[in-house]
Amino acid sequence: MKRRTFFPAAAGTGVLAAGIPFSCKLAAKSTSPVRITDIEGMSLDALHKELHSELFDIFLPLMDRWVIDREYGGFMCNARCDGVHTNMNKRTWYEGRGIWVYSFLYNTIDRNPKHLEVARKSVEFILKTTPPKNTLWGAWFTREGKQIGGPDTDIYSDIFVAEGLQEFAVAANQMWCLDAAKTIVLKIMDIYDNSPDYQTVISGTMAAGGAKLPQGARILGHWMLTFRLIFQMLQKRLDPQLEEIAARCQDAFMNKHYNPEYGLFNEYRNHDFSPIQDERFRDYCVGHGHEGLWMVMEKAVQDKDKKLFDTCAERLKRMIEVFWDDVYGGEFQILTNVDKNQWEMSKTLWLHTEILIGTMMVIEHTGADWAKFWFARNQRYIRDKLDLRNYGYQGWMLFPDRKATFDPNYDRICNFHKPRQLMLNLLAIERIQKQGGKISGIFG
Amino acid sequence: MSTPSTLAGMTLEELRDRYRHDLYEEYLPFVDRCVIDRKYGGFLCHAAPDGIHVNTEKRAWYEGRGIWIYSYLHNKMGRDPGHLEIAAKSAEFTLRLKPEGDAFWPASFTRVGQPLTEGEIYGDLFIALGLQELSKAPGLEKYWDEAKGILMKCLRMFDSPDYPGKSFRPELPDITAPRMLGHWMIMIRIASQMLESRPDSELESLADRCVDAVINRHFNPRFRLVNEVLNHDFSRPDNEYERWSYLGHALEVHWFILDEALRRRDKQLFDTVAERFSRHLQVAWDPVFGGVFRSLDDVYEYTWMLDKILLFHCEILIGLIMLVEHTGSPWALEWYDRAYHYMKNTFDARAHGYNPWYTVPDRIDTSKMKDERVDNYHYPQHLMLNLQALERMIQRKGTS
């Protein structure tokens, strides 16, 4: 027998024979017109059950037990996995995000007045800390609401407060909150555009090295969050002024920060959107690209803009593939230098949850196999590596090291990305099920 | 599972014809014109893409490799006596420089055969590789013993506790008598091919050792990649070597062992190695610009050598076509397509008005590179082996 014809048994039995074997990073590219009944072997029913349980049996009880401040209102997120608080302080980010989570939960999934009450108490808490006109919100407060330090250095605190308020407006039928959110949007855009000393916080190794962005730098994360904030506001009330700002944000995100040379999004650009010369910032790419893409896809769905949706989906696939850590699994958070292929080594929960939102949107509207593959892979990664049930606790690791090493002393509980993913995924699954498993057909 | 009808966006026949053209119409005529030394025998590989020689030195590596290429062309691809003559003349030329005792061939020599620089193990191993293939030609069986003698000498020296091996990363610490993945790699390839023609218990034993070294010893379960360097006793160094995976060698040696698994008809070994080949390829692939990085210098810090090298792209195409041929795997089909087109778009110097392929472009822009070597091994080997694989698949018309 010739050696070259020896392996009849290899056909159909080997590890390579099964369609998408191993950990296929650049996996299947076809789209499937068939009904969506499962995602990589997990039925939609089972997936819904799992996500529902994570939301109602893990996340909400965790918040109830250790994070929600029933006395003063708000969220005390600086607690370890065993519930011990390292401090009782409150961060403006977490208040705005928490208000959004509980309001959205009440508006879309579970009309339990207890959820609305949690949001209401946080709104009351944070509005007492409203900063003077034309200044940024304070970053941190004591449990009772006394400001710690000065105003935040960038616009994110304000954005999250506005995001929470605009969702609470509908939940509590308090439409003045929508007005308050708009006031914040106009304020932050003015500061971002016109304040000569505006300087966002940079993180990671660059921050450690004392690097500073050029004055007036444009920041992908700013456009992304402002876009999503306004998109939600426009669902609630038409506003040409906000539409104009949203269009600016979308253009900046999709066109000005996108680098066609290598198909990734640059986090930082000069004020006029030209590339930054300092090589520490020039080719710096963050998972905000993944995150912002689903936000633009959401807009594309609303506008039935297939071309925009397809562009976003293609870029999302590219981002996910490039950022995947082939050695240890999971997505890296930051590609600090594209040309030198240098990465920040940490992993984050938030990026994986954003991918779950984005890929689920692609599944719902196209049924693409690649999106199912990456949804399942990221879902599995969170369950296998970031889920604290693996260590006898409830909750998730937020910013572990590259190998997702468990740190019992890590002291923050997530009150935003994970519940947002759970809720948006649950709603998407329910829509797919309502359609009998057919793709949405929104694009004809 | 059936053999695919298309590969790299072409029918198998179209792809086969392209390989034939690249081998017979372009590569071999170019080498004939610019590399083969008709006067003294051997190969003058130090030439730029336009064929102009930078110098006329010869190297043990290139002689051994050239002997293998032309012997294989003769033995398995047409029995052209002209090919055999080129191989035999190089063998005669090279063997005149054979060292006495346990010593290595000079690494380089003048065109007429005056030694220039001291050698190391790879030169000898490539000479053994070439001679064993030459021995399969009628009347040249004597070279089999010659090849085995060289191979066993290399093994003896490699096993010696004072073996002077060094890694090719001078910035790393000194290490005494290291175990090198690249050494097992060439030894398994030689042993595997020698055992094709006749049984030999010593070579069987050596092949077993090589497989064990790669599959069990160099494989690092902490990150599921192979280390290039181990201590002499096969323990893992407690320093930078433990974090280094030379992925180019890893990919190459894994297809060598796929081939050995075919020889042994060992499906379990084949499947294990196929999975590892895929693992290393996925890690090595540059997700931004495409192509494979050759070295993950530090697995934990995730630092890389950033250049792209023709040879490893040739090697992965050989491994991938083996998987396509023997498993029909969609994964392998997709990756073959990706790697083939990357190689064509990146390394093909014909786009710049030259005949051969670039061997070492940078990560992004090929055209700026100064290339001063004509590859007389990896690229033609890839053309030959993949051409044969395509012909087998076409002949079988749909069965793997």
Coordinates of N, CA, C and O in Angstrom, one line a residue, chain A residues 1-29 261-262 264 318 321-328 332 335 337-343 345 377 402-403, chain B residues 1 192 196 222-223 225 259-263 265-267 270-271 274-275 278-279 282-283 285-289 293 296 299-302 304 306 322-323 325-332 334-335 337-338 363-364 392 396 400:
Chain A
M1 N 0.8 -1.2 0.0 CA 0.0 0.0 0.0 C 0.9 1.2 0.0 O 1.8 1.3 0.7
K2 N 0.5 2.2 -0.8 CA 1.3 3.4 -0.9 C 1.0 4.3 0.4 O -0.1 4.4 0.7
R3 N 2.0 4.9 0.9 CA 1.8 5.6 2.2 C 0.9 6.8 1.9 O 0.2 7.2 2.8
R4 N 0.9 7.3 0.7 CA 0.0 8.5 0.5 C -1.4 8.2 0.4 O -2.2 9.1 0.4
T5 N -1.8 6.9 0.3 CA -3.2 6.6 0.2 C -3.6 5.8 1.5 O -4.6 5.1 1.4
F6 N -2.9 5.9 2.5 CA -3.1 5.0 3.6 C -4.3 5.4 4.5 O -5.0 4.5 5.1
F7 N -4.7 6.6 4.6 CA -5.6 7.0 5.7 C -7.1 7.1 5.3 O -7.7 8.1 5.4
P8 N -7.7 6.0 4.9 CA -9.1 6.1 4.5 C -9.9 6.5 5.8 O -10.9 7.2 5.7
A9 N -9.4 6.1 6.9 CA -10.2 6.4 8.1 C -10.2 7.8 8.5 O -11.0 8.3 9.3
A10 N -9.2 8.6 8.0 CA -9.2 10.0 8.3 C -10.4 10.7 7.9 O -10.8 11.7 8.5
A11 N -11.0 10.2 6.8 CA -12.2 10.9 6.3 C -13.3 10.9 7.2 O -13.8 9.8 7.5
G12 N -13.7 12.0 7.7 CA -14.9 12.0 8.6 C -14.7 11.7 10.0 O -15.6 11.8 10.8
T13 N -13.5 11.3 10.4 CA -13.3 10.9 11.8 C -12.3 11.7 12.5 O -12.3 11.8 13.7
G14 N -11.3 12.3 11.8 CA -10.2 13.0 12.5 C -10.7 14.3 13.1 O -11.8 14.8 12.8
V15 N -9.8 14.9 13.9 CA -10.2 16.1 14.5 C -10.4 17.2 13.5 O -11.0 18.2 13.8
L16 N -9.8 17.1 12.3 CA -9.9 18.1 11.3 C -11.1 18.0 10.5 O -11.4 18.8 9.7
A17 N -11.9 16.9 10.7 CA -12.9 16.6 9.7 C -14.2 17.3 10.0 O -15.1 17.3 9.2
A18 N -14.3 17.9 11.2 CA -15.6 18.4 11.7 C -15.9 19.8 11.4 O -16.2 20.6 12.2
G19 N -15.7 20.2 10.2 CA -16.2 21.6 9.8 C -15.3 22.7 10.4 O -14.5 23.2 9.7
I20 N -15.6 23.0 11.6 CA -14.8 24.1 12.2 C -14.1 23.5 13.4 O -14.6 23.5 14.5
P21 N -12.9 23.0 13.2 CA -12.2 22.3 14.3 C -11.4 23.2 15.1 O -11.2 24.4 14.8
F22 N -10.8 22.7 16.2 CA -9.9 23.4 17.1 C -10.5 24.8 17.5 O -11.7 25.0 17.6
S23 N -9.6 25.7 17.7 CA -10.1 27.0 18.1 C -9.9 27.9 16.8 O -9.0 28.7 16.7
C24 N -10.9 27.8 16.0 CA -10.7 28.4 14.6 C -10.9 29.9 14.7 O -12.0 30.4 14.7
K25 N -9.8 30.7 14.8 CA -9.8 32.1 15.0 C -10.5 32.8 13.8 O -11.3 33.7 14.0
L26 N -10.1 32.4 12.6 CA -10.7 33.1 11.4 C -11.7 32.1 10.8 O -11.6 31.7 9.7
A27 N -12.7 31.9 11.6 CA -13.6 30.8 11.3 C -14.6 31.2 10.2 O -14.5 32.2 9.5
A28 N -15.6 30.3 10.1 CA -16.5 30.3 8.9 C -17.0 31.7 8.5 O -17.3 32.5 9.4
K29 N -17.0 31.9 7.2 CA -17.4 33.3 6.8 C -18.7 33.3 6.1 O -19.2 34.4 5.7
E261 N -5.7 51.7 6.7 CA -4.5 51.0 6.4 C -4.4 49.6 7.0 O -3.8 48.7 6.5
Y262 N -5.0 49.5 8.2 CA -4.9 48.2 8.9 C -6.3 47.8 9.4 O -6.4 46.8 10.1
L264 N -8.5 48.9 11.6 CA -8.8 49.0 13.0 C -9.1 50.5 13.4 O -8.8 51.4 12.5
R318 N -13.6 41.8 12.1 CA -12.1 42.1 12.0 C -11.6 42.4 13.4 O -10.5 41.9 13.8
E321 N -11.4 39.3 15.7 CA -10.3 38.4 15.2 C -9.0 38.9 15.6 O -8.1 38.1 16.1
V322 N -8.7 40.2 15.4 CA -7.4 40.7 15.7 C -7.1 40.7 17.2 O -6.0 40.5 17.6
F323 N -8.1 41.0 18.0 CA -7.9 41.2 19.4 C -7.9 39.9 20.2 O -7.6 39.9 21.4
W324 N -8.2 38.8 19.6 CA -8.3 37.5 20.3 C -6.8 37.0 20.7 O -5.9 37.1 19.8
D325 N -6.7 36.6 21.9 CA -5.4 36.1 22.4 C -5.3 34.6 22.0 O -6.0 33.8 22.7
D326 N -4.6 34.3 21.0 CA -4.5 32.9 20.6 C -3.8 31.9 21.6 O -4.0 30.7 21.5
V327 N -3.0 32.5 22.4 CA -2.3 31.6 23.4 C -3.2 31.2 24.5 O -3.4 30.0 24.8
Y328 N -3.8 32.2 25.2 CA -4.5 31.9 26.4 C -6.0 32.1 26.3 O -6.8 31.9 27.2
F332 N -7.8 40.6 24.0 CA -7.0 41.7 24.6 C -7.8 43.0 24.6 O -8.7 43.1 23.8
L335 N -4.5 47.3 21.9 CA -3.3 47.1 21.0 C -2.6 48.4 21.0 O -3.0 49.4 20.4
N337 N 0.4 49.4 20.1 CA 1.2 49.8 18.9 C 1.0 48.8 17.8 O 1.5 47.6 17.9
V338 N 0.3 49.1 16.8 CA -0.1 48.2 15.7 C 1.2 47.7 15.0 O 1.4 46.5 14.8
D339 N 2.0 48.6 14.6 CA 3.2 48.3 13.8 C 4.1 47.3 14.6 O 4.7 46.4 14.0
K340 N 4.2 47.6 15.9 CA 5.1 46.7 16.7 C 4.4 45.5 17.3 O 5.0 44.7 18.0
N341 N 3.2 45.4 17.0 CA 2.4 44.3 17.5 C 2.5 44.2 19.1 O 2.7 43.1 19.6
Q342 N 2.4 45.3 19.7 CA 2.5 45.4 21.2 C 1.1 45.5 21.8 O 0.3 46.3 21.4
W343 N 0.9 44.7 22.8 CA -0.4 44.6 23.5 C -0.3 44.9 25.0 O 0.6 44.5 25.6
M345 N -1.5 43.5 28.4 CA -1.7 42.1 28.6 C -3.0 41.8 29.4 O -3.3 40.6 29.5
R377 N -17.9 31.6 21.5 CA -16.5 31.5 22.0 C -16.3 32.5 23.2 O -15.7 32.2 24.2
R402 N -3.6 38.5 32.1 CA -3.8 37.9 30.8 C -4.4 36.4 30.9 O -5.1 36.0 30.1
K403 N -4.0 35.7 32.0 CA -4.4 34.4 32.1 C -5.7 34.3 33.0 O -6.1 33.2 33.3
Chain B
M1 N -14.6 11.4 3.7 CA -14.7 12.8 3.2 C -14.0 12.9 1.9 O -13.0 12.3 1.6
S192 N 13.1 9.8 8.6 CA 11.9 9.4 8.0 C 12.0 9.1 6.5 O 11.5 8.1 6.0
E196 N 12.1 5.2 4.3 CA 11.2 5.0 3.2 C 11.8 3.9 2.3 O 11.1 3.1 1.7
R222 N 2.1 24.5 29.5 CA 1.6 25.7 30.2 C 1.0 26.6 29.2 O 0.1 27.4 29.5
F223 N 1.5 26.6 27.9 CA 0.8 27.4 26.9 C 0.6 26.7 25.6 O 0.2 27.3 24.6
L225 N 2.4 25.3 23.4 CA 3.3 25.6 22.2 C 4.6 24.9 22.5 O 4.9 24.5 23.7
D259 N 4.2 13.7 8.1 CA 4.7 12.8 7.1 C 5.2 11.5 7.7 O 5.0 10.5 7.1
E260 N 5.8 11.6 8.8 CA 6.3 10.4 9.5 C 5.1 9.6 10.0 O 5.1 8.4 9.9
A261 N 4.0 10.2 10.4 CA 2.8 9.5 10.8 C 2.2 8.8 9.6 O 1.8 7.6 9.7
L262 N 2.3 9.4 8.4 CA 1.8 8.7 7.2 C 2.7 7.5 6.9 O 2.2 6.4 6.6
R263 N 4.0 7.6 7.1 CA 4.9 6.5 6.9 C 4.6 5.4 7.8 O 4.6 4.2 7.4
R265 N 1.8 4.9 9.3 CA 0.3 4.6 9.3 C -0.2 4.7 10.7 O -1.0 3.9 11.1
D266 N 0.2 5.8 11.3 CA -0.2 6.0 12.7 C -1.2 7.2 12.8 O -0.8 8.3 12.8
K267 N -2.5 6.8 12.8 CA -3.5 7.9 12.7 C -3.6 8.7 14.0 O -3.8 9.9 13.9
F270 N -0.9 11.2 13.7 CA -1.3 12.2 12.7 C -2.3 13.2 13.3 O -2.1 14.4 13.1
D271 N -3.3 12.7 14.0 CA -4.3 13.6 14.5 C -3.8 14.6 15.6 O -4.1 15.7 15.7
A274 N -1.7 17.1 13.8 CA -2.5 18.0 13.0 C -3.1 19.1 13.9 O -3.1 20.3 13.6
E275 N -3.5 18.7 15.1 CA -4.1 19.6 16.0 C -3.1 20.6 16.5 O -3.3 21.9 16.6
S278 N -2.2 23.1 13.7 CA -3.2 24.2 13.6 C -3.1 25.2 14.8 O -3.2 26.4 14.6
R279 N -2.8 24.7 16.0 CA -2.6 25.6 17.1 C -1.4 26.6 16.8 O -1.6 27.8 17.1
Q282 N -2.3 29.2 14.1 CA -3.2 30.2 14.5 C -2.5 31.2 15.4 O -2.8 32.4 15.4
V283 N -1.6 30.7 16.3 CA -0.9 31.7 17.1 C 0.1 32.5 16.3 O 0.3 33.7 16.5
W285 N 0.0 33.4 13.2 CA -0.6 34.3 12.1 C -0.7 35.7 12.6 O -1.2 35.9 13.7
D286 N -0.3 36.6 11.8 CA -0.4 38.1 12.1 C -1.8 38.5 11.8 O -2.2 38.6 10.6
P287 N -2.6 38.8 12.8 CA -4.0 39.1 12.6 C -4.2 40.4 11.9 O -5.3 40.7 11.3
V288 N -3.2 41.3 12.0 CA -3.4 42.6 11.4 C -3.0 42.7 9.9 O -3.8 43.0 9.1
F289 N -1.8 42.2 9.6 CA -1.3 42.3 8.3 C -1.2 41.0 7.5 O -0.9 40.9 6.4
F293 N 4.3 35.2 11.8 CA 5.5 35.6 12.5 C 6.3 34.3 12.8 O 5.7 33.2 13.0
L296 N 7.8 33.8 18.5 CA 7.1 34.4 19.7 C 8.2 34.4 20.8 O 8.4 33.5 21.5
V299 N 6.4 34.3 25.3 CA 5.0 34.0 25.2 C 4.2 34.8 26.2 O 3.1 35.3 25.9
Y300 N 4.7 35.0 27.4 CA 4.0 35.7 28.4 C 3.9 37.2 28.1 O 2.8 37.8 28.3
E301 N 5.0 37.8 27.7 CA 5.0 39.2 27.4 C 4.4 39.5 26.0 O 4.1 40.6 25.6
Y302 N 4.2 38.4 25.2 CA 3.7 38.5 23.9 C 4.5 39.4 23.0 O 4.0 40.3 22.3
W304 N 7.3 39.7 19.8 CA 7.5 38.9 18.6 C 8.7 39.4 17.8 O 9.1 40.6 17.9
L306 N 9.3 40.5 14.2 CA 8.2 41.1 13.3 C 8.4 40.8 11.9 O 7.5 41.1 11.1
M322 N -1.2 18.8 3.2 CA -1.3 17.5 3.7 C -2.6 17.3 4.4 O -3.2 16.2 4.4
L323 N -3.0 18.3 5.2 CA -4.3 18.2 5.9 C -5.5 18.2 4.9 O -6.4 17.4 5.1
E325 N -5.4 17.0 1.9 CA -5.3 15.7 1.2 C -5.8 14.6 2.1 O -6.6 13.7 1.6
H326 N -5.4 14.6 3.3 CA -5.7 13.4 4.1 C -6.9 13.6 5.1 O -7.3 12.6 5.7
T327 N -7.4 14.8 5.2 CA -8.6 14.9 6.0 C -9.8 15.6 5.3 O -10.9 15.5 5.8
G328 N -9.5 16.4 4.3 CA -10.5 17.2 3.7 C -11.0 18.3 4.5 O -12.1 18.9 4.3
S329 N -10.3 18.6 5.6 CA -10.8 19.6 6.6 C -11.1 21.0 6.0 O -10.3 21.6 5.3
P330 N -12.3 21.5 6.2 CA -12.6 22.8 5.8 C -11.7 23.9 6.4 O -11.4 24.9 5.8
W331 N -11.3 23.6 7.6 CA -10.3 24.5 8.3 C -9.0 24.6 7.4 O -8.5 25.7 7.2
A332 N -8.5 23.5 7.0 CA -7.3 23.5 6.3 C -7.5 24.1 4.9 O -6.6 24.9 4.4
E334 N -9.6 26.5 4.2 CA -9.7 28.0 4.4 C -8.3 28.6 4.6 O -7.9 29.6 4.1
W335 N -7.5 27.9 5.4 CA -6.2 28.4 5.8 C -5.2 28.3 4.6 O -4.3 29.1 4.4
D337 N -6.1 28.7 1.5 CA -6.5 29.8 0.7 C -5.8 31.1 1.2 O -5.2 31.9 0.5
R338 N -5.9 31.3 2.5 CA -5.4 32.5 3.2 C -3.9 32.6 3.0 O -3.3 33.6 2.6
R363 N 7.6 43.4 7.7 CA 6.2 43.0 8.0 C 5.2 43.6 7.1 O 4.2 42.9 6.8
I364 N 5.5 44.7 6.5 CA 4.4 45.4 5.8 C 4.8 45.6 4.3 O 4.0 45.3 3.4
R392 N -2.0 13.8 -6.9 CA -2.6 12.7 -6.3 C -4.1 12.9 -6.1 O -4.9 12.1 -6.3
R396 N -7.2 10.8 -7.7 CA -8.2 10.1 -6.9 C -9.6 10.6 -7.2 O -10.6 10.0 -6.8
S400 N -10.3 11.3 -0.3 CA -9.1 11.7 0.4 C -8.2 10.5 0.6 O -8.6 9.4 0.5

